[in-house]
Coordinates of C-alpha atoms and ligand atoms in Angstrom, one line a residue:
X1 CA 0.0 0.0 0.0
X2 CA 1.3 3.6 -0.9
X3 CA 1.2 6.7 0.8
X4 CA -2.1 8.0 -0.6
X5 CA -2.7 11.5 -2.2
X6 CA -4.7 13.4 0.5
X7 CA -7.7 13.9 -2.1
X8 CA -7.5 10.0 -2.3
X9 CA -7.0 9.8 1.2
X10 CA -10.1 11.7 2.5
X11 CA -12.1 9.7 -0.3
X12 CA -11.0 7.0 1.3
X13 CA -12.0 8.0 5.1
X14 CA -15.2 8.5 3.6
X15 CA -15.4 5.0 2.6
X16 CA -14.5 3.9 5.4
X17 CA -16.9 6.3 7.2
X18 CA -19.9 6.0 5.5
X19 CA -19.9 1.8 4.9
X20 CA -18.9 0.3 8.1
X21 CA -17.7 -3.3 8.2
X22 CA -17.7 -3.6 4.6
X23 CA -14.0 -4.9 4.3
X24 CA -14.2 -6.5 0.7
X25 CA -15.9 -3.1 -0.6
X26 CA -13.2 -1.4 1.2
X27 CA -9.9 -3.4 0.0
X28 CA -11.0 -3.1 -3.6
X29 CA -11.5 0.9 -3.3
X30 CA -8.2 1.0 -1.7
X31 CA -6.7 -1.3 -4.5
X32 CA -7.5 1.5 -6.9
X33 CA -6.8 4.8 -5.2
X34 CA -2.9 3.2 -4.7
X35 CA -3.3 3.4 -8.5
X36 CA -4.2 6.5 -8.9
X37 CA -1.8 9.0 -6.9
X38 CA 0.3 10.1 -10.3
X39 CA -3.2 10.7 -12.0
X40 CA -4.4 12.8 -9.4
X41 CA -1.1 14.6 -9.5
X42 CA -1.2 15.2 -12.7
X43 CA -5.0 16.2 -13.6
X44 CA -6.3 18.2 -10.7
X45 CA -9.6 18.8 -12.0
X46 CA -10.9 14.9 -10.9
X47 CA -9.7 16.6 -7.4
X48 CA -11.2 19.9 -8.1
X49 CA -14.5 18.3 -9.1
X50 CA -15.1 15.7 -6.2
X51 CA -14.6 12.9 -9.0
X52 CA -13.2 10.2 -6.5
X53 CA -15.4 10.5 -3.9
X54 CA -18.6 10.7 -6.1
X55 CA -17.5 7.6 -7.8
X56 CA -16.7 5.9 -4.5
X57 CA -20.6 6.1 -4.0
X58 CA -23.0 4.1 -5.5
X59 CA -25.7 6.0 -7.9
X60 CA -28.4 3.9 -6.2
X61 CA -28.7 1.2 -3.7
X62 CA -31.6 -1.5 -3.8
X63 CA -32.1 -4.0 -1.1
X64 CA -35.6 -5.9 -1.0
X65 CA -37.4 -8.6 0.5
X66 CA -37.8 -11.8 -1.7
X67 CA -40.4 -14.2 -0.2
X68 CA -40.7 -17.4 -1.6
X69 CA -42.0 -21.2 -1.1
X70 CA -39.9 -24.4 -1.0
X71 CA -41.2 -27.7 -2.1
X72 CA -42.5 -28.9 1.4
X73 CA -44.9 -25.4 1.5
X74 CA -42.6 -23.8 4.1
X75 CA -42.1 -19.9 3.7
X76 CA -38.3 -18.7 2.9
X77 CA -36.9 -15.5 3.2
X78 CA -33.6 -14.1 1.0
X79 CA -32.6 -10.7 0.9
X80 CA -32.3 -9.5 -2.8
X81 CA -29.8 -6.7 -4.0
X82 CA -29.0 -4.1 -6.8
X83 CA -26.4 -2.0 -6.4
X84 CA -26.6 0.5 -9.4
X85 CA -23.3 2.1 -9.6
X86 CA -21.7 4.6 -11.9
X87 CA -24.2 5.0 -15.3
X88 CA -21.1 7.5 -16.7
X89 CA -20.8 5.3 -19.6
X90 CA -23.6 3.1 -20.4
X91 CA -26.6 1.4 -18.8
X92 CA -25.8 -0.3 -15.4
X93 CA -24.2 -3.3 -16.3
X94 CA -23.1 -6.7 -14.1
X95 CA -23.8 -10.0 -12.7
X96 CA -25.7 -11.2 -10.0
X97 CA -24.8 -13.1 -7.5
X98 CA -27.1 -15.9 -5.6
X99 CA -24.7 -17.3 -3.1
X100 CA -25.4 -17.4 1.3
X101 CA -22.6 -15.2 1.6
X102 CA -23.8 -12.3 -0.2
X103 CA -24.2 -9.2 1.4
X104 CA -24.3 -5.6 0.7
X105 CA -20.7 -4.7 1.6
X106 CA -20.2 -8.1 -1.4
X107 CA -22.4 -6.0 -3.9
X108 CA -20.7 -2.9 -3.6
X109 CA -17.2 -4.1 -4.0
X110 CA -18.4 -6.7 -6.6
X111 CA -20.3 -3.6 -8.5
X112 CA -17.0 -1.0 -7.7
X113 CA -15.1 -3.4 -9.5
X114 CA -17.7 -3.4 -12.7
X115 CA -17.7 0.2 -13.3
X116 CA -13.5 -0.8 -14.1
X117 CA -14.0 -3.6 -15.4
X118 CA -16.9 -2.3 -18.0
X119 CA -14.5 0.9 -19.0
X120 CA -11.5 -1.6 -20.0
X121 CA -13.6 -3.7 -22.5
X122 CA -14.4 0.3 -24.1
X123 CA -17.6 -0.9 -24.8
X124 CA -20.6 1.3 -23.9
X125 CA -21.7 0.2 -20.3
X126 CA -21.6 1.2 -16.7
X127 CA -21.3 -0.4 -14.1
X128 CA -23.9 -2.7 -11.7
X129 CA -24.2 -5.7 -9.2
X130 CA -26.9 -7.5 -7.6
X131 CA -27.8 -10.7 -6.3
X132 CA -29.2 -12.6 -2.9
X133 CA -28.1 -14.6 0.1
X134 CA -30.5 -17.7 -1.5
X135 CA -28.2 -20.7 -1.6
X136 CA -29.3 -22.5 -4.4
X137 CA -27.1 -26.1 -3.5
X138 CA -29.7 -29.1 -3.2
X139 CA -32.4 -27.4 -4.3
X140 CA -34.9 -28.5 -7.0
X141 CA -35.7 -26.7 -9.9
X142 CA -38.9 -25.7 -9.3
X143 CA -38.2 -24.0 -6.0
X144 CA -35.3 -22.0 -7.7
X145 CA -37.7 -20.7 -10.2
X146 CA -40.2 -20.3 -7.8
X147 CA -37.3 -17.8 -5.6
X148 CA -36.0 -16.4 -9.0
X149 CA -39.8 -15.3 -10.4
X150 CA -40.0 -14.1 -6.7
X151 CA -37.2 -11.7 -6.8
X152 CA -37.8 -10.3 -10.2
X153 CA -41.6 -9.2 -9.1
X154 CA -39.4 -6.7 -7.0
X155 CA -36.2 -6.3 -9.6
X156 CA -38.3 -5.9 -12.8
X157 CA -39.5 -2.2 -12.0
X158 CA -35.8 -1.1 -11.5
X159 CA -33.7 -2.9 -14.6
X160 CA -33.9 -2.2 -18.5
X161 CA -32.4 -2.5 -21.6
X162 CA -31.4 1.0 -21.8
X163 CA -31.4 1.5 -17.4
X164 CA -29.6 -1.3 -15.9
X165 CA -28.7 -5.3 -17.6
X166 CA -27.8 -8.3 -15.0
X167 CA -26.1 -11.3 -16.1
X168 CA -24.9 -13.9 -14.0
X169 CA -22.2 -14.4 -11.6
X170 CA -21.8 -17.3 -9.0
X171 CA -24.8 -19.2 -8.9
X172 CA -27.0 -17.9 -11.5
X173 CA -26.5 -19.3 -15.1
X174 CA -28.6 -20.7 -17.8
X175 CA -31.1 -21.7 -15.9
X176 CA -31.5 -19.3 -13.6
X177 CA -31.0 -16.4 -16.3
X178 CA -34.3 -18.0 -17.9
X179 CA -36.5 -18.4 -14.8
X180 CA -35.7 -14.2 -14.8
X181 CA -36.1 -13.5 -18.2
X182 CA -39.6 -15.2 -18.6
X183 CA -41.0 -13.5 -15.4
X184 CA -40.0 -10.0 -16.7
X185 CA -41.9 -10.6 -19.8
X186 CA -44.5 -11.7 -18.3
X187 CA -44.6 -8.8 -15.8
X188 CA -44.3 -6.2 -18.7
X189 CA -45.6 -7.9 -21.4
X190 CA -42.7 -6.8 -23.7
X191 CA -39.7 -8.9 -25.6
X192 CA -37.0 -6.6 -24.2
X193 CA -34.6 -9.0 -25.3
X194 CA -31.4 -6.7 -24.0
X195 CA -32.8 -6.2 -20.0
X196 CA -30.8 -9.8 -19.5
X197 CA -27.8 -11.4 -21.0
X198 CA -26.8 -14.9 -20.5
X199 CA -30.1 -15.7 -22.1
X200 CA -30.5 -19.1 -23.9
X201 CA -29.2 -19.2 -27.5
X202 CA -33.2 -20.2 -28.1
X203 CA -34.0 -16.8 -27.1
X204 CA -31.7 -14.2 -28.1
X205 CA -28.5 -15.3 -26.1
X206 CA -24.9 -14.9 -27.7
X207 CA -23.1 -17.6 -29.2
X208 CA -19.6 -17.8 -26.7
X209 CA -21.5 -16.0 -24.1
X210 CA -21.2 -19.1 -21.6
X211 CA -17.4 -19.5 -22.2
X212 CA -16.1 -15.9 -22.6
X213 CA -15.2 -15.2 -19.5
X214 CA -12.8 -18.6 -19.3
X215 CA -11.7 -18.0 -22.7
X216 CA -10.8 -14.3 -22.2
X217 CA -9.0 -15.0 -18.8
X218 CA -6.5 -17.6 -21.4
X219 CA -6.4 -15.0 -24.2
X220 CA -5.4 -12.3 -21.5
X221 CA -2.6 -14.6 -20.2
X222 CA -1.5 -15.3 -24.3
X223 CA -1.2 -11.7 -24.0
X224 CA 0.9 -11.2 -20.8
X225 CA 3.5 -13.9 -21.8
X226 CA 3.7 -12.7 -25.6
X227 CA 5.3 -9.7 -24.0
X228 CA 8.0 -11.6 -22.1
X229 CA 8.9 -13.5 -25.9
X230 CA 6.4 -17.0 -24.1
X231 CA 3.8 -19.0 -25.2
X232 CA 1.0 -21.1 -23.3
X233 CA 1.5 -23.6 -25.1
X234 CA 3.1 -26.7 -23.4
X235 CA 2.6 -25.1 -20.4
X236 CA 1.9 -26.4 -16.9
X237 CA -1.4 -24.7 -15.8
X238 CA -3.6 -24.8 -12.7
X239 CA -7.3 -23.8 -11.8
X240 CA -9.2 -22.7 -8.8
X241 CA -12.9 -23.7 -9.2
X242 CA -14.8 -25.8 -11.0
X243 CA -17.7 -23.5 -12.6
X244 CA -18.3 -21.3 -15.8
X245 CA -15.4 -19.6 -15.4
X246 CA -13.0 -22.2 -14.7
X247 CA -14.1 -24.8 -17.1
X248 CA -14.2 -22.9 -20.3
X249 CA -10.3 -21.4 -19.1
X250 CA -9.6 -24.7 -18.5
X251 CA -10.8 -25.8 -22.0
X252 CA -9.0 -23.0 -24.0
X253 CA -5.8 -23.4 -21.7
X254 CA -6.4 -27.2 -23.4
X255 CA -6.8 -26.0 -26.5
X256 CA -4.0 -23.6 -27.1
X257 CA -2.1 -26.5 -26.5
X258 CA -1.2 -26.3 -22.4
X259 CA -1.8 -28.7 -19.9
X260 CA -4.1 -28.2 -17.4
X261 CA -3.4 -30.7 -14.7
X262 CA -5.8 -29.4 -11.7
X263 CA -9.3 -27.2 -10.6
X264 CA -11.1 -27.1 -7.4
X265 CA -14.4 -26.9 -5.3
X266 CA -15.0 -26.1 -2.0
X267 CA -14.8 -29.3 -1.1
X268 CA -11.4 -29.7 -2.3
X269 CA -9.4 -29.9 -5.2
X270 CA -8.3 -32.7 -7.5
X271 CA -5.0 -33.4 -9.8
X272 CA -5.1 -35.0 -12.9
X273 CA -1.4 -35.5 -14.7
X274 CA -3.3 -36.7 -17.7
X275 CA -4.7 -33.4 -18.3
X276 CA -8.5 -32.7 -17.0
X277 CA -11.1 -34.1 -19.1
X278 CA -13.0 -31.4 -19.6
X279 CA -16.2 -32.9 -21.0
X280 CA -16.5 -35.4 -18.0
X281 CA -16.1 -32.4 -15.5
X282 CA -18.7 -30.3 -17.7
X283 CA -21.0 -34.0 -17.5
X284 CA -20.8 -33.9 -13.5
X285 CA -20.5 -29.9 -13.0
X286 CA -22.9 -28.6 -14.9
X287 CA -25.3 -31.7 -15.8
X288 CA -25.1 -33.5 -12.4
X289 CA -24.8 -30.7 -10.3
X290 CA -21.9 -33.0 -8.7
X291 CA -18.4 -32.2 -6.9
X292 CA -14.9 -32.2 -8.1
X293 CA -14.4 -35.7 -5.8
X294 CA -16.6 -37.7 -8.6
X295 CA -14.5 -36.4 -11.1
X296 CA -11.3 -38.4 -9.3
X297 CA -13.6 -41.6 -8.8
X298 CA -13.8 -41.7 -12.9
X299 CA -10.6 -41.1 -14.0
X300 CA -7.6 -43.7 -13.2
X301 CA -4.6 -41.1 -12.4
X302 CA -6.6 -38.6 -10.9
X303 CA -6.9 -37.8 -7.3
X304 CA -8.6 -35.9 -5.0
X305 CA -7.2 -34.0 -2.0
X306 CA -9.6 -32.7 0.9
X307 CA -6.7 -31.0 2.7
X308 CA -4.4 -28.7 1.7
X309 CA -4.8 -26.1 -1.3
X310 CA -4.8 -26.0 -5.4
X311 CA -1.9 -23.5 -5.1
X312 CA 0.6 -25.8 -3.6
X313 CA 0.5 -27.7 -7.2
X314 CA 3.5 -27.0 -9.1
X315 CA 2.6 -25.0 -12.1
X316 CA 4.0 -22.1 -14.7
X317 CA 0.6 -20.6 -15.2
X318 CA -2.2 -20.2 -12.3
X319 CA -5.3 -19.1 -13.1
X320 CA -7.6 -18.5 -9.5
X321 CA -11.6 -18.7 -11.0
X322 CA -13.2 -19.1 -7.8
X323 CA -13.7 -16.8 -5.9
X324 CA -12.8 -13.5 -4.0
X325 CA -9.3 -13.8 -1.6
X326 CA -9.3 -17.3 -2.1
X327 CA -4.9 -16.8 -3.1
X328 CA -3.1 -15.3 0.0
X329 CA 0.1 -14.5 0.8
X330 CA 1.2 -17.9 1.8
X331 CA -0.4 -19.3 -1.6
X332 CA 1.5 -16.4 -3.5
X333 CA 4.6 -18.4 -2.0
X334 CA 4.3 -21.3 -2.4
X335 CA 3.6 -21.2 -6.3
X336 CA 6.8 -18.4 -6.6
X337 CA 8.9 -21.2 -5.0
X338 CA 7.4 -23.5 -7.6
X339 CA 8.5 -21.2 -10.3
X340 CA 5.2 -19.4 -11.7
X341 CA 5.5 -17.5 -14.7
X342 CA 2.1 -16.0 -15.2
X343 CA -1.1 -15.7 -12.7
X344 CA -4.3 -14.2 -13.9
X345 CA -7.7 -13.8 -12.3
X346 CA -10.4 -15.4 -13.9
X347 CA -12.6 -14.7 -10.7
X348 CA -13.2 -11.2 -9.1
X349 CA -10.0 -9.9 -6.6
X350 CA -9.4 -13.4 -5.9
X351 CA -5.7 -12.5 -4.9
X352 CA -5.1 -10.8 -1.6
X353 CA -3.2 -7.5 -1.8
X354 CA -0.5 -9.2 0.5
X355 CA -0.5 -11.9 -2.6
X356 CA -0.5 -9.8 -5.1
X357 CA 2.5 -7.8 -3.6
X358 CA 4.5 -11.2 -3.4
X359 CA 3.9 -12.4 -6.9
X360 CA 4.8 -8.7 -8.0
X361 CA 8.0 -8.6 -5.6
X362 CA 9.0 -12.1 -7.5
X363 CA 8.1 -10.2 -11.3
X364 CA 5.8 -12.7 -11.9
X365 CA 2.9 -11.6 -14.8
X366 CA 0.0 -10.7 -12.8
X367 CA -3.5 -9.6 -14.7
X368 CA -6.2 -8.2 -12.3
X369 CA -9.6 -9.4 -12.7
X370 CA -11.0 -6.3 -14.0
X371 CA -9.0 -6.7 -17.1
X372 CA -8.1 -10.5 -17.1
X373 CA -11.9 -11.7 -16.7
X374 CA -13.5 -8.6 -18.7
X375 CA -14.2 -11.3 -21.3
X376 CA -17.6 -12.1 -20.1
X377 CA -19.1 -8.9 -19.6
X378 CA -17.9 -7.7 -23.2
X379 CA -19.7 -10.6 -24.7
X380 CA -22.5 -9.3 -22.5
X381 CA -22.0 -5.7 -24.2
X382 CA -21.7 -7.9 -27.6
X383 CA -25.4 -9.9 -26.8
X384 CA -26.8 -6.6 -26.3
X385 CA -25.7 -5.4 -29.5
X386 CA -27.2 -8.7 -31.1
X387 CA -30.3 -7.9 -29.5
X388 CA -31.2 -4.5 -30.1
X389 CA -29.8 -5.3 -34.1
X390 CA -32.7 -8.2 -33.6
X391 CA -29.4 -10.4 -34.9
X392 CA -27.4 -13.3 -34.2
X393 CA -23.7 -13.7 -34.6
X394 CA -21.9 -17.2 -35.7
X395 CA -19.5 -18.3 -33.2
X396 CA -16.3 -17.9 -35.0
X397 CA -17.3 -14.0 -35.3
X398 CA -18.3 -13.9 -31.6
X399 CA -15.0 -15.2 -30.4
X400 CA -12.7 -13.2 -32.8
X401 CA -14.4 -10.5 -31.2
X402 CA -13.7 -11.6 -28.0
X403 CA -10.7 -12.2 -28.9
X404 CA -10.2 -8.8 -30.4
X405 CA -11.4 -7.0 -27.3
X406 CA -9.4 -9.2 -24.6
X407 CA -6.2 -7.8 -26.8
X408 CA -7.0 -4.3 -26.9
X409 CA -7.6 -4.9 -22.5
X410 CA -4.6 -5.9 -22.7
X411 CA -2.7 -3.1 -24.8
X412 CA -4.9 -0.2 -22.8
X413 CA -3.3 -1.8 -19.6
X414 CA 0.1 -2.0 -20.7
X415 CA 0.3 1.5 -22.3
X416 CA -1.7 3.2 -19.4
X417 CA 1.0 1.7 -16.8
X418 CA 3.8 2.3 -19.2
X419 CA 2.7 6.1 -19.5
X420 CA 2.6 6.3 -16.0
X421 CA 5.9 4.9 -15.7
X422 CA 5.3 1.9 -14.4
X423 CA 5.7 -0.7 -17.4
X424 CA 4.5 -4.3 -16.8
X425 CA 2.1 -2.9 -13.8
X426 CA -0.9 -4.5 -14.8
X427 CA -2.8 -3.7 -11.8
X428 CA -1.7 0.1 -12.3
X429 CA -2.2 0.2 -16.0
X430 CA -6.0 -1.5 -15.5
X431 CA -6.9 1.3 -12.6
X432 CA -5.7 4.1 -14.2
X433 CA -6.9 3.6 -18.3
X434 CA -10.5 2.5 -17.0
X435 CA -10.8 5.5 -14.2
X436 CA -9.8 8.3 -16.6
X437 CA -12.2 7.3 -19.5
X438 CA -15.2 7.0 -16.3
X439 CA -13.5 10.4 -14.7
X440 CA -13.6 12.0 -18.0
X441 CA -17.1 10.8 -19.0
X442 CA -18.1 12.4 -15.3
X443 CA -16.6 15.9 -15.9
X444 CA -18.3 16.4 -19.5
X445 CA -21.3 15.4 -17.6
X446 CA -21.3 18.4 -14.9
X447 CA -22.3 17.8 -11.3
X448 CA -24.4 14.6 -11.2
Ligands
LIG1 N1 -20.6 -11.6 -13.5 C1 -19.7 -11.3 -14.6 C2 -18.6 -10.4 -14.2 O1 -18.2 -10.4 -13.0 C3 -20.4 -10.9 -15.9 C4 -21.3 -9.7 -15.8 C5 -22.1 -9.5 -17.0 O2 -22.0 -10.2 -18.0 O3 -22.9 -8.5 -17.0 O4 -18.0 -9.6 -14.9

């Protein structure tokens, strides 16, 4: 952590101030104000004009009661939440999150991190969270649609196409993402096909959509090595997680010619020197709704390991898709001493700042999730422009444009932290070229 400016400084107080208790929303506030000290310095009009601390507080903040019935008749309560942002750019734009450990302090520094994240891909969108505390494991589907219809009778009068788009995030995909969309048509009576993305390819979803946020985590790491003269191919590569995210990295990793020889779930994680077989851990992930542990019952060399943690596997590329500070300090260690090349988040802040310090101290290639895992929300950006075209894009075309758009992350990152004279920063270089295209949009906009 640097000394900060004292306009970043007070901004920060007033975090601190203002959202008591939220330590997740705090760290990632403070992770971009250490950014931005030269950019402060050197344009003293974000200073002049309150930039920081207006963009340090949410637009709006929705939290709602979502009643709802499980199959035995009992009554459940969740909490649902929005968390509407910065709108400086584009419609709110972000996931939502259905895990027990959401909370509001989660959304906001899940949402913070969009309003980055959304200015990177350059597309036009701002920046938005929501979700619930419903836990979703071991429950049928009917009582999930029952929650999800449930929350959108509240949700429904505050999103739209051109206001503010979820997606998903941990725990709501496909299906869940349908259960929504179909209750907000029926409560409106319109086809607003671009209020949701993640939709079903049957109704107005994007072809790559599932697997972009995987896929653009590898194409951001092809990136990173290219500049050190290396390749991912032949590579030794290891995943935290076992969902969206970590299954389609783990299947581009695959095919760009690496080997990816582990992943994880909460129960544990599992090796597999054969290279995982990704169509038997989509069969039990997302078919069977099973664990990592079946995966190592199928598969003769693999094995499963209940103790202990993913990041003690020896690897030259780690990509953590799990979760947030699921890679600490001691993690950061123990893959440096294993001689990692290359880490890049695939989930949101999974790295600790204490980790992220190490693996920077060692000059290992670090990409920050706002630019490494930007991949999914630009396909988002790219299913919106589908929909309000009323068209559908082939596959190939999707991805090169993915593909396209996780280069030029890349390339704002390295020449923002190169201007600022800190070349190879990627953490820098993602802070500072998202915050002055949102700080810029802000100042044209006058006081609001
Ligand atoms: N939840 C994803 C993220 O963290 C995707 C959001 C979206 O597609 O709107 O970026």
């Amino acid at each position: 952590m640097s000394d900060l400016h004292p306009t970043l400084a007070g901004a920060f107080q007033t975090v601190l101030d203002r959202n008591p208790g939220e330590a997740e929303f705090h760290q990632a506030v403070r992770e971009v104000l250490d950014s931005l000290n030269p950019v402060v310095a050197k344009n003293p009009e974000y200073a002049d004009q309150s930039i920081i601390q207006r963009l340090c507080e949410p637009e709006r903040q929705l939290m709602f009661r979502v009643p709802w019935t499980d199959d035995e008749g009992g009554v459940r309560i969740n909490r649902g939440f929005r968390v509407e942002f910065n709108s400086a750019l584009g419609p709110y734009k972000g996931g939502l999150r259905f895990h027990p450990t959401v909370n509001l302090g989660i959304v906001k520094f899940l949402g913070f991190e969009q309003i980055f994240k959304n200015s990177l891909t350059g597309l036009p969108i701002g920046g938005g969270k929501g979700g619930s505390d419903f836990d979703p494991k071991g429950l049928s589907d009917g009582e999930v649609m029952r929650f999800c219809q449930s929350l959108m009778t509240e949700l429904y009068r505050h999103i739209g196409e051109y206001t503010d788009v979820p997606a998903g995030d941990i725990g709501v995909g496909g299906r869940e993402i349908g259960y929504l969309f179909g209750q907000y048509k029926r409560i409106t009576n319109r086809y607003e096909s671009g209020v949701l993305t993640g939709k079903g390819l049957a109704y107005g979803g994007s072809q790559v959509r599932t697997e972009a946020t995987g896929f653009g985590t590898v194409f951001f790491t092809r990136e990173m090595l290219a500049t050190k003269g290396l390749r991912i191919s032949g590579r030794r590569v290891i995943i935290s997680g076992s969902g969206n995210v970590a299954i389609y990295a783990a299947e581009k990793a695959q095919e760009l010619g690496a080997q990816v020889v582990a992943c994880s779930d909460s129960g544990g994680y599992i090796v597999d020197e054969d290279g995982l077989d990704i169509a038997l851990l989509r069969q039990i992930k997302e078919k069977e709704r099973g664990r990592v542990s079946d995966y190592a019952e199928q598969r003769p060399n693999a094995t499963f390991h209940a103790e202990g943690s993913v990041w003690d596997v020896p690897c030259e590329v780690a990509l953590p898709c799990a979760t947030q500070n699921e890679l600490d300090d001691d993690h950061a260690r123990s893959l440096v001493e294993n001689g990692v090349l290359a880490v890049a988040e695939g989930a949101n802040m999974p790295c600790t700042p204490k980790a992220v310090e190490v693996l920077a101290n060692a000059g290992v290639l670090f990409g920050p999730g706002k630019a490494a895992n930007a991949g999914g929300v630009a396909t988002s950006a790219l299913e919106m422009q589908q929909n309000a075209s009323r068209d559908s894009w082939h596959f190939d075309h999707t991805e090169q444009r993915l593909d396209q758009i996780m280069v030029d992350v890349h390339a704002r990152c390295a020449e923002a932290a190169e201007t600022y004279g800190q070349p190879g920063n990627y953490v820098a270089g993602a802070n500072i070229a998202s915050f002055i295209k949102v700080a810029d949009a802000m100042l044209s906009m006058g006081v609001i």
